[in-house]
Short mmCIF file of C-alpha atoms in Angstrom, two decimals:
data_model
loop_
_atom_site.label_atom_id
_atom_site.label_comp_id
_atom_site.label_asym_id
_atom_site.label_seq_id
_atom_site.Cartn_x
_atom_site.Cartn_y
_atom_site.Cartn_z
CA UNK H 1 2.77 0.47 -5.05
CA UNK H 2 4.07 -1.97 -7.63
CA UNK H 3 1.79 -2.66 -10.57
CA UNK H 4 0.15 -6.09 -10.38
CA UNK H 5 0.00 -8.53 -13.25
CA UNK H 6 -3.57 -8.42 -14.43
CA UNK H 7 -4.01 -11.78 -16.09
CA UNK H 8 -6.95 -13.70 -14.57
CA UNK H 9 -5.50 -16.80 -16.22
CA UNK H 10 -2.30 -16.47 -14.20
CA UNK H 11 -4.31 -16.01 -11.02
CA UNK H 12 -6.48 -19.05 -11.78
CA UNK H 13 -3.37 -21.19 -12.23
CA UNK H 14 -1.72 -19.91 -9.06
CA UNK H 15 -4.88 -20.54 -7.04
CA UNK H 16 -5.81 -23.87 -8.64
CA UNK H 17 -6.33 -26.86 -6.34
CA UNK H 18 -3.10 -28.52 -5.26
CA UNK H 19 -2.23 -32.00 -6.47
CA UNK H 20 -1.31 -33.04 -2.92
CA UNK H 21 -3.60 -31.69 -0.22
CA UNK H 22 -2.62 -31.02 3.36
CA UNK H 23 0.72 -29.46 2.41
CA UNK H 24 1.14 -26.01 3.96
CA UNK H 25 4.51 -25.52 2.25
CA UNK H 26 2.90 -25.91 -1.18
CA UNK H 27 0.28 -23.29 -0.35
CA UNK H 28 3.00 -21.00 0.94
CA UNK H 29 5.08 -21.53 -2.20
CA UNK H 30 2.15 -20.62 -4.46
CA UNK H 31 1.50 -17.45 -2.48
CA UNK H 32 5.20 -16.51 -2.41
CA UNK H 33 5.31 -16.90 -6.20
CA UNK H 34 2.18 -14.76 -6.60
CA UNK H 35 3.68 -12.00 -4.43
CA UNK H 36 7.22 -11.98 -5.83
CA UNK H 37 5.96 -12.00 -9.43
CA UNK H 38 3.50 -9.19 -8.81
CA UNK H 39 0.38 -11.26 -9.46
CA UNK H 40 -0.66 -10.09 -6.01
CA UNK H 41 0.03 -6.38 -5.54
CA UNK H 42 1.63 -4.72 -2.55
CA UNK H 43 -0.99 -4.05 0.17
CA UNK H 44 -3.60 -6.14 -1.66
CA UNK H 45 -5.89 -8.03 0.69
CA UNK H 46 -5.78 -11.80 0.34
CA UNK H 47 -8.97 -13.86 0.16
CA UNK H 48 -10.16 -15.17 3.51
CA UNK H 49 -8.71 -18.37 4.93
CA UNK H 50 -11.91 -20.21 4.01
CA UNK H 51 -11.79 -18.91 0.44
CA UNK H 52 -8.12 -19.81 0.03
CA UNK H 53 -8.79 -23.27 1.45
CA UNK H 54 -11.56 -23.81 -1.09
CA UNK H 55 -9.45 -22.55 -4.01
CA UNK H 56 -6.43 -24.66 -3.11
CA UNK H 57 -8.48 -27.69 -2.08
CA UNK H 58 -6.95 -27.88 1.39
CA UNK H 59 -8.13 -27.38 4.97
CA UNK H 60 -8.28 -23.97 6.65
CA UNK H 61 -5.67 -25.26 9.13
CA UNK H 62 -3.26 -25.81 6.22
CA UNK H 63 -3.90 -22.30 4.90
CA UNK H 64 -3.38 -20.86 8.40
CA UNK H 65 0.00 -22.63 8.65
CA UNK H 66 1.00 -21.26 5.23
CA UNK H 67 0.07 -17.71 6.24
CA UNK H 68 2.18 -18.06 9.39
CA UNK H 69 5.15 -18.96 7.19
CA UNK H 70 4.51 -15.92 4.97
CA UNK H 71 4.27 -13.63 7.99
CA UNK H 72 7.62 -14.96 9.20
CA UNK H 73 9.10 -14.07 5.80
CA UNK H 74 7.62 -10.59 5.99
CA UNK H 75 5.47 -11.12 2.89
CA UNK H 76 2.10 -10.88 4.65
CA UNK H 77 0.77 -8.85 7.55
CA UNK H 78 -2.45 -9.67 9.34
CA UNK H 79 -4.83 -7.16 10.90
CA UNK H 80 -7.38 -8.27 13.46
CA UNK H 81 -10.84 -6.91 14.05
CA UNK H 82 -13.09 -4.87 11.81
CA UNK H 83 -11.56 -4.26 8.39
CA UNK H 84 -8.94 -6.84 9.17
CA UNK H 85 -7.48 -9.65 7.13
CA UNK H 86 -4.18 -10.64 5.56
CA UNK H 87 -2.44 -8.11 3.32
CA UNK H 88 0.47 -8.47 0.91
CA UNK H 89 3.84 -6.93 1.80
CA UNK H 90 5.76 -7.05 -1.48
CA UNK H 91 9.55 -7.29 -1.03
CA UNK H 92 11.59 -4.21 -2.02
CA UNK H 93 13.19 -4.10 -5.44
CA UNK H 94 16.83 -5.16 -5.44
CA UNK H 95 19.27 -2.52 -6.71
CA UNK H 96 21.78 -2.74 -9.56
CA UNK H 97 24.70 -3.52 -7.25
CA UNK H 98 22.86 -6.55 -5.88
CA UNK H 99 22.25 -7.90 -9.38
CA UNK H 100 25.82 -7.22 -10.50
CA UNK H 101 27.03 -9.27 -7.55
CA UNK H 102 24.60 -12.09 -8.38
CA UNK H 103 25.52 -12.12 -12.07
CA UNK H 104 29.24 -12.13 -11.23
CA UNK H 105 28.73 -15.26 -9.09
CA UNK H 106 26.85 -17.19 -11.80
CA UNK H 107 29.04 -19.19 -14.19
CA UNK H 108 28.62 -19.10 -17.96
CA UNK H 109 27.57 -22.77 -17.92
CA UNK H 110 24.86 -21.98 -15.35
CA UNK H 111 23.62 -19.10 -17.48
CA UNK H 112 23.49 -21.38 -20.51
CA UNK H 113 21.57 -24.00 -18.53
CA UNK H 114 19.07 -21.40 -17.31
CA UNK H 115 18.62 -20.28 -20.90
CA UNK H 116 18.12 -23.84 -22.16
CA UNK H 117 15.44 -24.51 -19.56
CA UNK H 118 13.66 -21.21 -20.15
CA UNK H 119 13.76 -21.64 -23.95
CA UNK H 120 12.15 -25.07 -23.65
CA UNK H 121 9.30 -23.78 -21.48
CA UNK H 122 8.69 -20.37 -23.05
CA UNK H 123 9.06 -21.63 -26.62
CA UNK H 124 6.50 -24.39 -26.07
CA UNK H 125 4.15 -21.95 -24.34
CA UNK H 126 4.34 -19.51 -27.27
CA UNK H 127 3.57 -22.28 -29.77
CA UNK H 128 0.55 -23.46 -27.79
CA UNK H 129 -0.63 -19.88 -27.21
CA UNK H 130 -0.80 -19.45 -30.99
CA UNK H 131 -3.03 -22.51 -31.18
CA UNK H 132 -5.21 -21.98 -28.11
CA UNK H 133 -5.32 -18.31 -27.07
CA UNK H 134 -8.68 -16.59 -26.75
CA UNK H 135 -9.62 -13.08 -27.84
CA UNK H 136 -9.13 -11.93 -24.23
CA UNK H 137 -5.69 -13.58 -24.11
CA UNK H 138 -4.64 -11.76 -27.28
CA UNK H 139 -5.81 -8.42 -25.88
CA UNK H 140 -3.77 -8.94 -22.69
CA UNK H 141 -0.74 -9.98 -24.74
CA UNK H 142 -0.96 -6.82 -26.82
CA UNK H 143 -1.13 -4.67 -23.71
CA UNK H 144 1.77 -6.56 -22.12
CA UNK H 145 3.85 -6.13 -25.30
CA UNK H 146 3.28 -2.37 -25.21
CA UNK H 147 4.22 -2.11 -21.51
CA UNK H 148 7.91 -2.28 -22.39
CA UNK H 149 7.66 0.80 -24.61
CA UNK H 150 9.56 3.56 -22.81
CA UNK H 151 10.23 1.41 -19.73
CA UNK H 152 13.64 1.32 -18.07
CA UNK H 153 15.36 -0.32 -15.10
CA UNK H 154 13.12 -2.36 -12.83
CA UNK H 155 10.02 -1.25 -14.79
CA UNK H 156 11.50 -2.91 -17.89
CA UNK H 157 12.25 -6.04 -15.88
CA UNK H 158 8.65 -6.24 -14.65
CA UNK H 159 7.34 -5.67 -18.19
CA UNK H 160 9.51 -8.51 -19.52
CA UNK H 161 8.34 -10.88 -16.83
CA UNK H 162 4.70 -9.90 -17.27
CA UNK H 163 4.80 -10.48 -21.01
CA UNK H 164 6.20 -14.00 -20.72
CA UNK H 165 3.77 -14.86 -17.95
CA UNK H 166 0.89 -13.70 -20.18
CA UNK H 167 2.18 -15.90 -23.02
CA UNK H 168 2.32 -18.89 -20.68
CA UNK H 169 -1.20 -18.22 -19.42
CA UNK H 170 -2.44 -17.93 -23.03
CA UNK H 171 -1.07 -21.43 -23.73
CA UNK H 172 -3.96 -22.79 -21.63
CA UNK H 173 -1.51 -25.30 -20.12
CA UNK H 174 -1.48 -25.19 -16.30
CA UNK H 175 1.73 -27.26 -16.17
CA UNK H 176 3.61 -24.96 -18.56
CA UNK H 177 2.28 -21.91 -16.75
CA UNK H 178 3.49 -23.32 -13.44
CA UNK H 179 6.89 -23.97 -15.02
CA UNK H 180 7.03 -20.36 -16.23
CA UNK H 181 6.03 -19.10 -12.79
CA UNK H 182 8.63 -21.29 -11.10
CA UNK H 183 11.38 -20.19 -13.48
CA UNK H 184 10.46 -16.55 -13.08
CA UNK H 185 10.36 -16.90 -9.32
CA UNK H 186 13.80 -18.53 -9.24
CA UNK H 187 15.62 -16.97 -12.20
CA UNK H 188 13.39 -14.38 -13.88
CA UNK H 189 14.89 -11.32 -12.24
CA UNK H 190 18.37 -12.57 -13.13
CA UNK H 191 17.39 -13.28 -16.73
CA UNK H 192 15.90 -9.81 -17.25
CA UNK H 193 18.47 -7.88 -15.22
CA UNK H 194 17.81 -4.10 -14.91
CA UNK H 195 21.41 -3.20 -15.66
CA UNK H 196 20.76 -1.10 -18.73
CA UNK H 197 22.37 -3.64 -21.11
CA UNK H 198 19.02 -4.87 -22.40
CA UNK H 199 17.59 -2.51 -25.05
CA UNK H 200 13.90 -1.92 -24.17
CA UNK H 201 13.18 -0.55 -27.67
CA UNK H 202 14.45 -3.73 -29.34
CA UNK H 203 12.77 -5.92 -26.70
CA UNK H 204 9.47 -4.11 -27.21
CA UNK H 205 9.72 -4.75 -30.95
CA UNK H 206 10.43 -8.43 -30.28
CA UNK H 207 7.44 -8.66 -27.93
CA UNK H 208 5.20 -7.15 -30.60
CA UNK H 209 6.48 -9.66 -33.16
CA UNK H 210 5.83 -12.59 -30.81
CA UNK H 211 2.36 -11.25 -29.99
CA UNK H 212 1.60 -10.81 -33.69
CA UNK H 213 2.69 -14.38 -34.50
CA UNK H 214 0.43 -15.70 -31.73
CA UNK H 215 -2.47 -13.58 -33.01
CA UNK H 216 -1.88 -15.00 -36.51
CA UNK H 217 -1.97 -18.54 -35.07
CA UNK H 218 1.57 -19.16 -36.39
CA UNK H 219 2.86 -21.42 -33.65
CA UNK H 220 6.25 -22.22 -35.18
CA UNK H 221 7.05 -18.56 -35.78
CA UNK H 222 5.94 -17.65 -32.23
CA UNK H 223 8.17 -20.39 -30.84
CA UNK H 224 11.20 -19.38 -32.92
CA UNK H 225 10.83 -15.67 -32.09
CA UNK H 226 10.48 -16.44 -28.38
CA UNK H 227 13.49 -18.74 -28.34
CA UNK H 228 15.64 -16.19 -30.20
CA UNK H 229 14.51 -13.42 -27.82
CA UNK H 230 15.63 -15.46 -24.80
CA UNK H 231 18.86 -16.77 -26.33
CA UNK H 232 19.91 -13.24 -27.35
CA UNK H 233 19.29 -12.16 -23.76
CA UNK H 234 21.46 -15.02 -22.45
CA UNK H 235 24.23 -13.99 -24.87
CA UNK H 236 24.09 -10.40 -23.61
CA UNK H 237 24.16 -11.57 -20.00
CA UNK H 238 27.23 -13.67 -20.78
CA UNK H 239 28.99 -10.57 -22.14
CA UNK H 240 28.03 -8.56 -19.05
CA UNK H 241 29.20 -11.43 -16.83
CA UNK H 242 32.64 -11.41 -18.48
CA UNK H 243 32.84 -7.63 -18.23
CA UNK H 244 32.09 -7.84 -14.49
CA UNK H 245 34.77 -10.46 -13.97
CA UNK H 246 37.27 -8.25 -15.74
CA UNK H 247 36.39 -5.10 -13.81
#
């Protein structure tokens, strides 16, 4: 069973009322993001349709349509009768060969653009987290920073993604947090590829430094450290990309 992200802030953002009600695809997208990012764990039972409808601010019919879409994607299974409900079916982890193929197909300009977008979002989130984070936020950040210690492969990828999601949640900005979630859903696994080229020891040290800057309420330092962490990762990915093209 994959380890869920534990941040209640992330959950509250993912399950916040939608800006446009009556849109089953928006409900489905939120739930897909929650499942693929690990906010909802494999085999975890979802809230009831009525509870989801209340949280999202939509009708139960809209929630039911969204759950149908998730069942068709194989991300949810529904049991009827006593002890029934809708349960998460987390997608399997993709292997190294899959990611090598994906990285080979991405151009250097696309990688740079992904990095620019991620730097803008994550850097701003880190700065605001230093200004706004609560004691509970700081405790979760510290734990998330330590998760990368000794991690490797897909575990290191999940730890990277969890840390940056925790930073975004600590910013207390729902819009920035949604941007982080969207970027992670679309590009996060590519950015933190489990190909062994990213040094978990160095990354763990960088996470600790970012967490410390946030705890010290030094927003500019937190922003700069976060941006450098991401840009260094983009540089490494560019080198791996060129190596793959030459192999």
